[in-house]
Coordinates of C-alpha atoms and ligand atoms in Angstrom, one line a residue:
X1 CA 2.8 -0.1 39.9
X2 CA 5.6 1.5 38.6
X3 CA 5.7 4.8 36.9
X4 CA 7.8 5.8 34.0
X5 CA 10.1 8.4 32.8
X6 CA 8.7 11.4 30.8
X7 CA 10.4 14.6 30.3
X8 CA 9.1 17.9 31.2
X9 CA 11.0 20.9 30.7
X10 CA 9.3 24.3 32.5
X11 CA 11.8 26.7 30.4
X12 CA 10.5 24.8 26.7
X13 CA 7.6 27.3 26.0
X14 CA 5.8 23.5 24.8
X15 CA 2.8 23.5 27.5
X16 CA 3.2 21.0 29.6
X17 CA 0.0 19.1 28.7
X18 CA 1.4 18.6 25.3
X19 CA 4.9 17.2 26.3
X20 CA 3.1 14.6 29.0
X21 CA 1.0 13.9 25.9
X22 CA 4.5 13.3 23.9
X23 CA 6.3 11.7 26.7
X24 CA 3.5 8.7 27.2
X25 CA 2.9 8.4 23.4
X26 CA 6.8 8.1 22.8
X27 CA 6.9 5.6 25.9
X28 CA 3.9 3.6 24.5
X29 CA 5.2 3.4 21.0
X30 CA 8.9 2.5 21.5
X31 CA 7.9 -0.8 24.2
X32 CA 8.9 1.0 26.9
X33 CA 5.0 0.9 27.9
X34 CA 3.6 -2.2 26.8
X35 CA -0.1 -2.9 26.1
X36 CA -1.9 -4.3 28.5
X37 CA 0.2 -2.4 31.2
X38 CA -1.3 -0.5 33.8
X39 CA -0.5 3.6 33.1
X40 CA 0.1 5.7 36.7
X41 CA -3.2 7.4 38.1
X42 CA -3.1 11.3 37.0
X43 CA -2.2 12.3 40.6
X44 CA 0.2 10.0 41.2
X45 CA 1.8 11.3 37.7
X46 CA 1.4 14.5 38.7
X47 CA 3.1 14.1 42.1
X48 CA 5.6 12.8 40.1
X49 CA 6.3 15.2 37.9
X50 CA 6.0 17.3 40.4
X51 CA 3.3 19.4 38.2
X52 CA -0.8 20.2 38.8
X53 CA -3.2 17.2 37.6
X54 CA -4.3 19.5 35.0
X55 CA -1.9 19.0 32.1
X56 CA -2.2 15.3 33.2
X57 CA -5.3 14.8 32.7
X58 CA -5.4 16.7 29.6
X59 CA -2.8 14.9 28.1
X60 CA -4.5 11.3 29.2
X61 CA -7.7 12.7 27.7
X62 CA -6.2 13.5 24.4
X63 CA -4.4 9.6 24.8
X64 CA -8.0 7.8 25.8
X65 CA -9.1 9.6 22.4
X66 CA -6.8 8.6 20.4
X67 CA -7.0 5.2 21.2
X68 CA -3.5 4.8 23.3
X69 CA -5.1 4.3 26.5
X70 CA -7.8 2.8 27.6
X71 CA -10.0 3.0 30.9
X72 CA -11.0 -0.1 32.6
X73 CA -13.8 1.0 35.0
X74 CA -12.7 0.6 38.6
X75 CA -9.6 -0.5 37.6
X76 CA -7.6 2.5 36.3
X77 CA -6.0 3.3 32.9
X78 CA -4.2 1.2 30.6
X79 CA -2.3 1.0 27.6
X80 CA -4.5 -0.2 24.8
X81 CA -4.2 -4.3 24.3
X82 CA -5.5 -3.5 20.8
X83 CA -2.4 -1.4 19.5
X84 CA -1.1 -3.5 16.5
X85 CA 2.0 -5.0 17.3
X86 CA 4.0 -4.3 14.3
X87 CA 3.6 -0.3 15.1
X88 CA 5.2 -0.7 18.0
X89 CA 7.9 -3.5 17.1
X90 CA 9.5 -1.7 14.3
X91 CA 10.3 1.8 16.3
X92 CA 13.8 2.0 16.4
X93 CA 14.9 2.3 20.3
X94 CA 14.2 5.4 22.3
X95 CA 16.9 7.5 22.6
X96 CA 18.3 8.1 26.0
X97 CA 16.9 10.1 28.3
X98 CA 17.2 13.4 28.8
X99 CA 18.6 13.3 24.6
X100 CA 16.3 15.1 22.3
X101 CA 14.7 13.0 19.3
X102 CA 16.1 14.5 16.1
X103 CA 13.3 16.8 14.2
X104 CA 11.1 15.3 11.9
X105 CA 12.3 11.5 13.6
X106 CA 9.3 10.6 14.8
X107 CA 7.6 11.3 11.6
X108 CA 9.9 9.0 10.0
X109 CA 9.6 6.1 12.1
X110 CA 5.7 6.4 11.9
X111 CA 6.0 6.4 7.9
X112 CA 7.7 2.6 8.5
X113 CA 4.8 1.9 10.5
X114 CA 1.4 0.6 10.4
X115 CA -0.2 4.0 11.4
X116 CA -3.8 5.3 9.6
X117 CA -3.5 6.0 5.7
X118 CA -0.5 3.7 5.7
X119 CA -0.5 3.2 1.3
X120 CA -1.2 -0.7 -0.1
X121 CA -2.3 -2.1 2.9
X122 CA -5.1 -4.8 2.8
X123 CA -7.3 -5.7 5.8
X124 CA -5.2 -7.6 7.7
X125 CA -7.4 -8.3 10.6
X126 CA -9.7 -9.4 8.5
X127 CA -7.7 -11.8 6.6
X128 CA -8.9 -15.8 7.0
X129 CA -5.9 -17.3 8.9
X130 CA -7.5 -20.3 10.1
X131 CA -8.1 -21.4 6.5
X132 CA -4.8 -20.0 5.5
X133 CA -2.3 -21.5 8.4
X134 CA -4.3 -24.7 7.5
X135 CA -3.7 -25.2 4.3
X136 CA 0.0 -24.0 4.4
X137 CA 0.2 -26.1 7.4
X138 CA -1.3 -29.4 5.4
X139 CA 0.9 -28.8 3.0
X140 CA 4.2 -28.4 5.1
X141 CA 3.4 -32.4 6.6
X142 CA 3.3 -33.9 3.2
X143 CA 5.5 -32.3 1.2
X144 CA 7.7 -34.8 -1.1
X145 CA 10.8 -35.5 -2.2
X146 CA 10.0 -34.1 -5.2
X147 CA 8.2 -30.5 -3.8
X148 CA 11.8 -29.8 -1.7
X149 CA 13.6 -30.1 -4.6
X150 CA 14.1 -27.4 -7.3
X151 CA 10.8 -26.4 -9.0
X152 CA 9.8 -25.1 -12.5
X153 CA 10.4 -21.3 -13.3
X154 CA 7.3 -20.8 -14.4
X155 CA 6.1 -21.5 -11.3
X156 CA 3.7 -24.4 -10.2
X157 CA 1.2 -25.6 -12.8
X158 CA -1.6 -26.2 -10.5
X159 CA -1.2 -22.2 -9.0
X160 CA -0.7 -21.2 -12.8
X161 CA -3.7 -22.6 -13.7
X162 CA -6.0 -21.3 -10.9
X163 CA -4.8 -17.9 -12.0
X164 CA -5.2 -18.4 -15.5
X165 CA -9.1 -19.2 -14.9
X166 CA -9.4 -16.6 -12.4
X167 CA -7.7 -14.0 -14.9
X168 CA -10.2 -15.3 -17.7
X169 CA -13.5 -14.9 -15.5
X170 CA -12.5 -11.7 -13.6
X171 CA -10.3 -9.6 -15.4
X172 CA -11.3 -10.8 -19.0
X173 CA -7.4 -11.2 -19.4
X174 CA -6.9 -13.6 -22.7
X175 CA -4.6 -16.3 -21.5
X176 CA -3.2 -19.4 -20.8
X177 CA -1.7 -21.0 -18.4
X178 CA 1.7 -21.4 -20.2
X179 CA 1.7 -17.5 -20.2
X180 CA 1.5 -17.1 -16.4
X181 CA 5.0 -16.8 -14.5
X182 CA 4.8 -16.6 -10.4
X183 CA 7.0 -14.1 -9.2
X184 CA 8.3 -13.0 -5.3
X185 CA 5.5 -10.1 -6.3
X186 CA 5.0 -7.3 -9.0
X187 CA 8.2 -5.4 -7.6
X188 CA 9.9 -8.7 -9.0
X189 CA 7.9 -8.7 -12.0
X190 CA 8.4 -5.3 -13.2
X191 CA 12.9 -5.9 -12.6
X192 CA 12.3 -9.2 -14.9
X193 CA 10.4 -7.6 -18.0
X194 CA 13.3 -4.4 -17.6
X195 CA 16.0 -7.5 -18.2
X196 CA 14.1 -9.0 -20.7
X197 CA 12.0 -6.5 -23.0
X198 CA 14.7 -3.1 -22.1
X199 CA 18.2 -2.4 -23.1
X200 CA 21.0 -0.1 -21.5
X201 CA 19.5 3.5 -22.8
X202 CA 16.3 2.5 -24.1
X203 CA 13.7 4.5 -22.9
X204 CA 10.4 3.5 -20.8
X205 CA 7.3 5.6 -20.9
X206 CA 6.1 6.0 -17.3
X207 CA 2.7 8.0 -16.5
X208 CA 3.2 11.1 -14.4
X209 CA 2.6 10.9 -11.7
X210 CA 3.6 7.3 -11.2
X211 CA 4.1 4.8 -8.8
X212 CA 7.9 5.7 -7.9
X213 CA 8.8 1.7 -7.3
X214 CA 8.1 1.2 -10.8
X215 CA 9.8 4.4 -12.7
X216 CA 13.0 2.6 -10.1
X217 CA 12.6 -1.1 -10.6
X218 CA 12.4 -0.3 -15.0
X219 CA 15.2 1.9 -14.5
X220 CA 17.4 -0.6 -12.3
X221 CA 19.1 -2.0 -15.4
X222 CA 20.1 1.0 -17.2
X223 CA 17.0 1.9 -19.6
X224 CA 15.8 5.2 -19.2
X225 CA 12.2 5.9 -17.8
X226 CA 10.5 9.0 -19.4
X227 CA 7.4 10.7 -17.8
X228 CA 4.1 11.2 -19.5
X229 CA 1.5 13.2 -18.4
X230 CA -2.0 11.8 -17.2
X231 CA -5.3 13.5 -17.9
X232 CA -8.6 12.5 -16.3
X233 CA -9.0 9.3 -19.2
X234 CA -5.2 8.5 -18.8
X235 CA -1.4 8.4 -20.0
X236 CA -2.1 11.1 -22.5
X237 CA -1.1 8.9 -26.0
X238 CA -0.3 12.4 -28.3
X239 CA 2.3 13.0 -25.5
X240 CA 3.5 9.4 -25.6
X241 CA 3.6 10.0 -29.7
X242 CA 5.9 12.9 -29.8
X243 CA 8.5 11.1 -27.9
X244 CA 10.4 8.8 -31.2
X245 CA 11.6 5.4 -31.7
X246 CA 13.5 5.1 -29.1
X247 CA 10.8 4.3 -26.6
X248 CA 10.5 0.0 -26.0
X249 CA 7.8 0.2 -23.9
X250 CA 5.3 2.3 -22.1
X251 CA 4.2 1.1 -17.8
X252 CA 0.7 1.8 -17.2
X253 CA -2.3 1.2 -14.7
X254 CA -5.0 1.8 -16.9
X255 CA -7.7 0.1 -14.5
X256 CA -6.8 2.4 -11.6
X257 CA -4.1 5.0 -12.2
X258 CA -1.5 4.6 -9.9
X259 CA -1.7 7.3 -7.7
X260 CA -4.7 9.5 -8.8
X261 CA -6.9 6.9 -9.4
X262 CA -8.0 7.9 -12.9
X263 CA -9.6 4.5 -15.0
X264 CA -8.9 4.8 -18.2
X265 CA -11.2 5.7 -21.0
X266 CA -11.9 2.8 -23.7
X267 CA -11.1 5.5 -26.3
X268 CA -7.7 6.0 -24.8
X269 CA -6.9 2.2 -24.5
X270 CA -7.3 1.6 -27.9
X271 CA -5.1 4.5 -28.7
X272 CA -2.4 2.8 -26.2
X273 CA -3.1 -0.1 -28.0
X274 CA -2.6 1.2 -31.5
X275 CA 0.2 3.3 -30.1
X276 CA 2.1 -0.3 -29.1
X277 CA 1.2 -1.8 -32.4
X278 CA 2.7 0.8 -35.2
X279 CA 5.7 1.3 -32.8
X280 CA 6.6 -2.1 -32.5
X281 CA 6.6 -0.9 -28.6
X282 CA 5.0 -3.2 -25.2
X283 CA 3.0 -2.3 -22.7
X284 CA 3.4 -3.3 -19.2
X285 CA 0.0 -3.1 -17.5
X286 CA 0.3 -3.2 -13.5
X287 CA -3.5 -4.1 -12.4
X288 CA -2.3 -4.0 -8.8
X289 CA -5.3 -3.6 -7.1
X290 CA -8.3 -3.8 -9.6
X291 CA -10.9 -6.3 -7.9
X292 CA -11.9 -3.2 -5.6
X293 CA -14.3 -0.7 -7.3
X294 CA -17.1 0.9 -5.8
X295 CA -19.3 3.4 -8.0
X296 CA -19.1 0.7 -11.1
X297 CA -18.3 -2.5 -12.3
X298 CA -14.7 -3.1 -12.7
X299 CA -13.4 -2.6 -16.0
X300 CA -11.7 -5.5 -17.8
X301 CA -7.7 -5.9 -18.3
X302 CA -6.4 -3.9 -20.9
X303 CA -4.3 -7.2 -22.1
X304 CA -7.6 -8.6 -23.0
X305 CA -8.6 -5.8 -25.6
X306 CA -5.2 -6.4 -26.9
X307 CA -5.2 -8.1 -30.3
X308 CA -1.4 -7.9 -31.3
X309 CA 0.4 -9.5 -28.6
X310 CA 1.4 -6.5 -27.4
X311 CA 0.5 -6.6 -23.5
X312 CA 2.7 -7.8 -20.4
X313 CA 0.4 -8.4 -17.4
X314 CA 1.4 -8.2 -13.9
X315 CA -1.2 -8.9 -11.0
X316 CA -0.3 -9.7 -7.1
X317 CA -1.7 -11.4 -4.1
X318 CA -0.5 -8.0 -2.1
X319 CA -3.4 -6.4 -2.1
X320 CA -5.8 -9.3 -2.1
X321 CA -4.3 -11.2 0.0
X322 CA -1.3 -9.9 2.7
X323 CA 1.8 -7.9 1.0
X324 CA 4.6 -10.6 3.1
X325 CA 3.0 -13.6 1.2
X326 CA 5.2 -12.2 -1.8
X327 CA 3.7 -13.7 -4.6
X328 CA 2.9 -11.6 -7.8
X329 CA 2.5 -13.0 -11.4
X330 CA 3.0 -12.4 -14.7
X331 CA 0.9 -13.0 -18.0
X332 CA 3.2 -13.0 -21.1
X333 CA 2.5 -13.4 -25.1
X334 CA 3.6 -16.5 -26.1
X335 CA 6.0 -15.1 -28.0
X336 CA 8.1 -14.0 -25.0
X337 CA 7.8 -17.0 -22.8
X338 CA 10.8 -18.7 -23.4
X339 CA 12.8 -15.1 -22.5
X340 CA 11.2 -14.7 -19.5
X341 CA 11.6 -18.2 -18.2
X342 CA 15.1 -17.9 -18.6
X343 CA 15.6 -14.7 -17.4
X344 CA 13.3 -15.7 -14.5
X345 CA 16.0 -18.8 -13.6
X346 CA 18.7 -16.5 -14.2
X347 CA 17.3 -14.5 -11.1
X348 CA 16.5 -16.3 -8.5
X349 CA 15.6 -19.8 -10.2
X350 CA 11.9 -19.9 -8.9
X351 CA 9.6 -19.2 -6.1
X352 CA 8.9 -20.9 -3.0
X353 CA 7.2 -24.0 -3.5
X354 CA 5.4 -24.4 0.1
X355 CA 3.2 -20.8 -0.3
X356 CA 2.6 -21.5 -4.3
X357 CA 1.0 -25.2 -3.2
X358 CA -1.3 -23.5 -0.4
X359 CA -2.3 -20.6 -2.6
X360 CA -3.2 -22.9 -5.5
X361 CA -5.6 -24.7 -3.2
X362 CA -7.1 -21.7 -1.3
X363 CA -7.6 -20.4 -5.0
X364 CA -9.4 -23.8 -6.2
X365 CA -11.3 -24.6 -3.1
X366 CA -13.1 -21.4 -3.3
X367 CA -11.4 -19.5 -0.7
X368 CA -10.0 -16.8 -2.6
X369 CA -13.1 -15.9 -4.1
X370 CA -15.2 -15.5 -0.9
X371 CA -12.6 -13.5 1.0
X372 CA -12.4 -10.9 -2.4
X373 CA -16.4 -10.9 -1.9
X374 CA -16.1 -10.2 1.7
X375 CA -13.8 -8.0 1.6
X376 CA -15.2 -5.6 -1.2
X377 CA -18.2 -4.7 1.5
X378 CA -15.5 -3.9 4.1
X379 CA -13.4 -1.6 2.1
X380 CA -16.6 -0.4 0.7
X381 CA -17.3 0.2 5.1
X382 CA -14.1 1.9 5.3
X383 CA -13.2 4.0 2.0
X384 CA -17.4 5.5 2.9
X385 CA -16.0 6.1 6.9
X386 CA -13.0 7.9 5.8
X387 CA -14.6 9.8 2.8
X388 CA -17.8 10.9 5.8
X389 CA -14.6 11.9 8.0
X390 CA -12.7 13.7 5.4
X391 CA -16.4 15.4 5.0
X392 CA -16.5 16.0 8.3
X393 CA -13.0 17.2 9.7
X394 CA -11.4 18.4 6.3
X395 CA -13.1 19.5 3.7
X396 CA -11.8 23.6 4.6
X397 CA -8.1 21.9 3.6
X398 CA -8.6 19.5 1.1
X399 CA -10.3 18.7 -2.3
X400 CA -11.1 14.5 -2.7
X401 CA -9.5 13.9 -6.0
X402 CA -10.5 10.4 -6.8
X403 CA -12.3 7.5 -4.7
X404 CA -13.6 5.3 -7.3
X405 CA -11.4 2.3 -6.4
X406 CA -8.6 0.3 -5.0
X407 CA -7.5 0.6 -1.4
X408 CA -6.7 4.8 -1.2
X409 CA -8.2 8.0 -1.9
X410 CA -6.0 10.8 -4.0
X411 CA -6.7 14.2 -2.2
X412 CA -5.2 17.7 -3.1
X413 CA -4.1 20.3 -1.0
X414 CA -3.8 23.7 -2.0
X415 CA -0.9 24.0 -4.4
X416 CA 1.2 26.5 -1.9
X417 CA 0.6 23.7 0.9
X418 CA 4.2 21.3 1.3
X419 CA 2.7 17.7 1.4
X420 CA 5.7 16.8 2.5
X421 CA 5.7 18.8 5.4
X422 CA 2.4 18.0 6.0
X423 CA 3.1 14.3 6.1
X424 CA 5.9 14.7 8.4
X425 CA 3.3 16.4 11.0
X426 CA 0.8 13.6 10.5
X427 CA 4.0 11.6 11.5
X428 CA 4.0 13.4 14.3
X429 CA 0.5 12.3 15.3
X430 CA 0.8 8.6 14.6
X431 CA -0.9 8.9 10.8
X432 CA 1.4 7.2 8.1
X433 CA 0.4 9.3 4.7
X434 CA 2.2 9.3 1.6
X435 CA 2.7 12.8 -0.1
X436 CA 1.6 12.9 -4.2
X437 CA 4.2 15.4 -5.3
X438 CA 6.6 12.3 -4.4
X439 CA 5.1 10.3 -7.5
X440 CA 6.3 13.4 -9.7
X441 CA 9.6 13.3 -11.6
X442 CA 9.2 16.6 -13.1
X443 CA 8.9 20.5 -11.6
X444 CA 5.2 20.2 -11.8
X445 CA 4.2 18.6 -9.1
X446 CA 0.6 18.5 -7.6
X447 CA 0.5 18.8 -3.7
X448 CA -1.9 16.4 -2.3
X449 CA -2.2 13.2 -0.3
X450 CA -3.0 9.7 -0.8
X451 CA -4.6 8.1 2.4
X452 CA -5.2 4.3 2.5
X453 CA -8.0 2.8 4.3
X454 CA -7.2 -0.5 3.1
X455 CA -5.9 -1.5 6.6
X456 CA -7.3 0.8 9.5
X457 CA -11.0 -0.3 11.1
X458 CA -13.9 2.5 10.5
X459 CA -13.0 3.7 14.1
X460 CA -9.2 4.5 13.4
X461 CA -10.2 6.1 10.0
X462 CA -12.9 8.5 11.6
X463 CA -10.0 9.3 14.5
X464 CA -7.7 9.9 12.0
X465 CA -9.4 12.2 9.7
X466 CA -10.0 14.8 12.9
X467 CA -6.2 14.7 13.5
X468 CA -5.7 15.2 10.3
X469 CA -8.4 18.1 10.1
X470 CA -6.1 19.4 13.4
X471 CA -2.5 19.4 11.1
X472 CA -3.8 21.0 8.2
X473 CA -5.6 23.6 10.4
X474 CA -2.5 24.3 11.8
X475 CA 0.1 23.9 8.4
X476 CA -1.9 27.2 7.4
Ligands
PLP1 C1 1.2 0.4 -8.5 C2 1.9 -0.7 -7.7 N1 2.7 -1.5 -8.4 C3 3.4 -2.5 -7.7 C4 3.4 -2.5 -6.3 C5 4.3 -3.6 -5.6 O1 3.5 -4.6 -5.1 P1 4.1 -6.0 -4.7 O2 3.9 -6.1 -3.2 O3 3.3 -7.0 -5.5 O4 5.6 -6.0 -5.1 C6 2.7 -1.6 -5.6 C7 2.7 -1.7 -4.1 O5 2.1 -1.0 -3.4 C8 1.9 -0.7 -6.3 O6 1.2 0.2 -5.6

C-alpha cells in the first residue's frame, strides 16, 4: 500500500495531531484519497513522518469519529465508501505541495459542498430512483415527433393539470390549470414576474430578512427591492403602509418565512391582502417548502384567501423532489396569463419536455404523494436528531429560533458573535451553514445560523452538532 503526502511542520506551533488530522482530511476530500482506499497503518505513518504514533493515532481517532475513516476489523483502516460523491467531486484541486491553502479556502469550498446544515437540500438518499429513472426512462423510448419538437409555454397540459389538483387538495390554492406556467424552478419564476408585473425603478417590497436570491432575481431588471421588517406573525403591513405608491408589489413566504421560519398570522394575511387590494399592488407568494410542518397542520396558500386577484404563486419540485430536476411553477390570475406566456417565450421559449412528461406521471400515478408522506416522517427523524443534538452539544452558544417547518432550523447566536466567521470555521470542519445576517439588507442584522437537515442522515446531524458545539466553544 502506498502512503501519501501530508505536511508536518515542527516550527508551526499547530500540534502535530491536528495537522495529520488536516493533512488526511484535505487528502480525502480533494480525491487524492479515494473511498474505499486503504489509509497507511498508524506506525507506518508515523515512521513516515518520521513522528511518535501518538499524534497519529490521535488524529485517525478524531477521522474514525467523524466519519472519514473507517475500520474494517482485521483488515486495517479505510477511507469511508459512504462519503457522498458530490463533496468530494466539486473541491477545486489541491494545491501543490508544500504551498499553503489560502485562509478561510477551505471554508469556501465546503460552503459549495454537500457538508451537514448544507440550506434547501431534500433527502436525496432517500429519493425513489427506481420509480423515477423508470418513468423518465419510458418516456425517453417513446417520445414522438411531436414531444421533440417545440412545446407550449405554458408548459405541458397533463403536468399543469396534475399540479392544478394537487395545488387545490394540498395547498387550498384557487386555480386552474390555465393559470399554472412550468418554469426551470422558482429562481426562474421570480426573474419572469420582475419582467412582467415591475418596471425600471419601481419598487418591490421584500421581508427583512429575506431570502437574498429573491431581493436579486426582482431586482435583476432594474426595479428597486425595499426591505420590510418581519415580526413573529410576519412582513409587518403598517411598515409596508408607510412606504407610498410607488411600491408594485410586495415578495413574501407567508407559510414559512424565508429564513426565520415565522408562519404568518391569519390576521396579518388579510392585512397583506387588503394592503394589495387598495394599492392596486401584487403579491408574490414563494411557498418553497410548505408540505413539511411538524408541530401543526400546514396552513393553506395565502393565494387561496385571496379574493381580488391579487396573488402570484410560485411552488417548486426542489424541495420535494431533487433541486437539479429544475422544475418550478407558477399560478397566475387570469388576468395576467397572456403576459406571462409571452414573456415566458420571450425567455427561454419553454421547458424541457422529457422531465415535465415523467413528472406528470409520477404526480398522477401516485408517486408523488407517497414519497411527500414518506418523507414527512424522515425529516420529522432528522429536524428531532438535530434539535436533541443542538440540545445536547450547544445549547451554552445558541438560542433555537424557529423549528416549526420546512427543511432548516433558524438559530441565534449572541449578537457580538460574527456568524460569518463562525461559518467559515464550520467550513473548516466539513459543516456547510449559512449565516442569517446574510439575509439582511440593512445595518441591523441578527447573528444567527440556519442549519438544514433536509439532506444529512440522523448520524451526520448528531456528529455535526458536537463539532459545531466544539466551534462555537472556541469563537468565544
Ligand atoms: C425561499 C426560496 N425561494 C426560492 C428558492 C429557489 O428554489 P428553486 O430551486 O426552485 O429555484 C429557494 C432555494 O433554496 C428558496 O429557499
Amino acid at each position: 500500500m502506498t502512503t501519501f503526502y501530508v505536511p508536518v511542520d515542527h516550527a508551526s506551533g499547530v500540534p502535530l495531531h491536528r495537522q495529520i488530522y488536516d493533512g488526511c482530511r484535505h487528502a480525502i476530500l480533494d480525491g487524492l484519497l479515494r473511498p474505499g482506499q486503504r489509509v497507511p497503518s498508524t506506525r507506518a505513518l508515523a515512521v513516515e513522518l518520521g513522528v511518535s504514533r501518538q499524534p497519529v493515532l490521535t488524529a485517525y481517532d478524531q477521522l474514525l469519529h467523524e466519519g472519514y475513516l473507517e475500520g474494517r476489523t482485521g483488515s486495517g483502516t479505510f477511507v469511508s465508501a459512504g462519503l457522498p460523491d458530490d463533496l468530494l467531486r466539486c473541491r477545486t484541486p489541491q494545491p501543490r505541495q508544500g504551498t499553503r491553502r489560502p485562509q478561510g479556502s477551505s471554508g469556501d469550498r465546503t460552503a459549495e459542498g454537500l457538508g451537514p446544515f448544507r440550506m434547501s437540500l431534500p433527502a436525496l438518499d432517500r429519493f425513489p430512483h427506481t420509480v423515477w429513472s423508470r418513468l423518465v426512462a419510458r418516456h425517453a423510448h417513446a417520445l414522438s415527433q411531436a414531444q421533440m419538437a417545440y412545446g407550449d409555454a405554458a408548459g405541458l397540459l397533463p403536468l399543469r393539470l396534475a399540479i392544478a389538483e394537487h395545488l387545490r387538495t394540498a395547498r387550498a390554492v384557487n386555480c386552474e390549470a390555465e393559470q399554472i406556467l412550468i418554469v426551470s424552478g422558482s429562481q426562474a419564476a421570480l426573474r419572469l414576474i420582475a419582467a412582467v408585473l415591475l418596471e425600471h425603478g419601481q419598487r418591490v417590497a421584500v421581508e427583512e430578512p429575506c431570502y437574498p436570491g429573491a431581493r436579486a432575481a426582482l431586482g435583476a431588471g432594474g426595479a428597486e427591492p425595499v426591505s420590510v421588517p418581519v415580526d413573529d406573525e410576519g412582513i409587518c403591513v403598517s411598515s409596508l403602509q408607510t412606504l407610498g405608491r410607488k411600491v408594485r408589489a410586495a415578495y413574501v413566504t407567508p407559510s414559512h418565512q424565508y429564513p426565520l421560519g415565522i408562519s404568518m398570522s391569519a390576521a396579518r394575511r388579510f392585512a397583506l391582502l387588503d394592503w394589495s387590494f387598495r394599492r392596486d399592488a401584487w403579491l408574490i407568494e414563494d411557498d418553497y417548502d410548505s408540505e413539511y410542518r411538524y408541530v401543526s397542520r400546514p396552513l393553506g396558500a395565502l393565494q387561496g384567501m385571496d379574493t381580488h386577484e391579487r396573488v402570484v404563486y410560485i411552488g417548486t419540485f426542489s424541495k420535494v423532489l431533487f433541486p437539479a430536476v429544475r422544475v418550478g411553477y407558477l399560478v397566475v390570475p387570469m388576468s395576467l396569463r397572456e403576459r406571462f406566456v409571452e414573456a415566458r417565450k420571450a425567455f427561454d421559449l419553454f421547458s424541457p419536455t422529457l422531465y415535465q412528461l415523467a413528472l406528470a406521471e409520477f404526480l398522477s400515478e401516485g408517486h408523488f404523494v407517497r414519497h411527500l408522506r414518506r418523507m414527512r416522517g424522515v425529516y420529522l427523524d432528522r429536524r428531532n436528531a438535530l434539535l436533541a443534538g443542538l440540545a445536547r452539544h450547544c445549547a451554552d452558544h445558541l438560542h433555537v429560533y424557529n423549528a416549526d417547518a420546512g427543511l432548516h432550523v433558524a438559530v441565534l447566536l449572541r449578537q457580538d458573535m460574527n456568524d460569518v466567521e463562525v461559518v467559515r470555521r464550520m467550513g473548516e470542519r466539513g459543516l456547510t451553514a449559512t449565516a442569517l445576517s446574510g439575509c439582511y439588507s440593512g445595518a441591523d442584522k441578527r447573528s444567527g445560523l440556519l442549519l438544514g437537515f433536509g439532506g444529512s442522515t440522523e448520524r451526520r446531524l448528531v456528529q455535526a452538532t458536537r463539532i459545531l458545539g466544539e466551534v462555537l466553544r472556541d469563537s468565544g
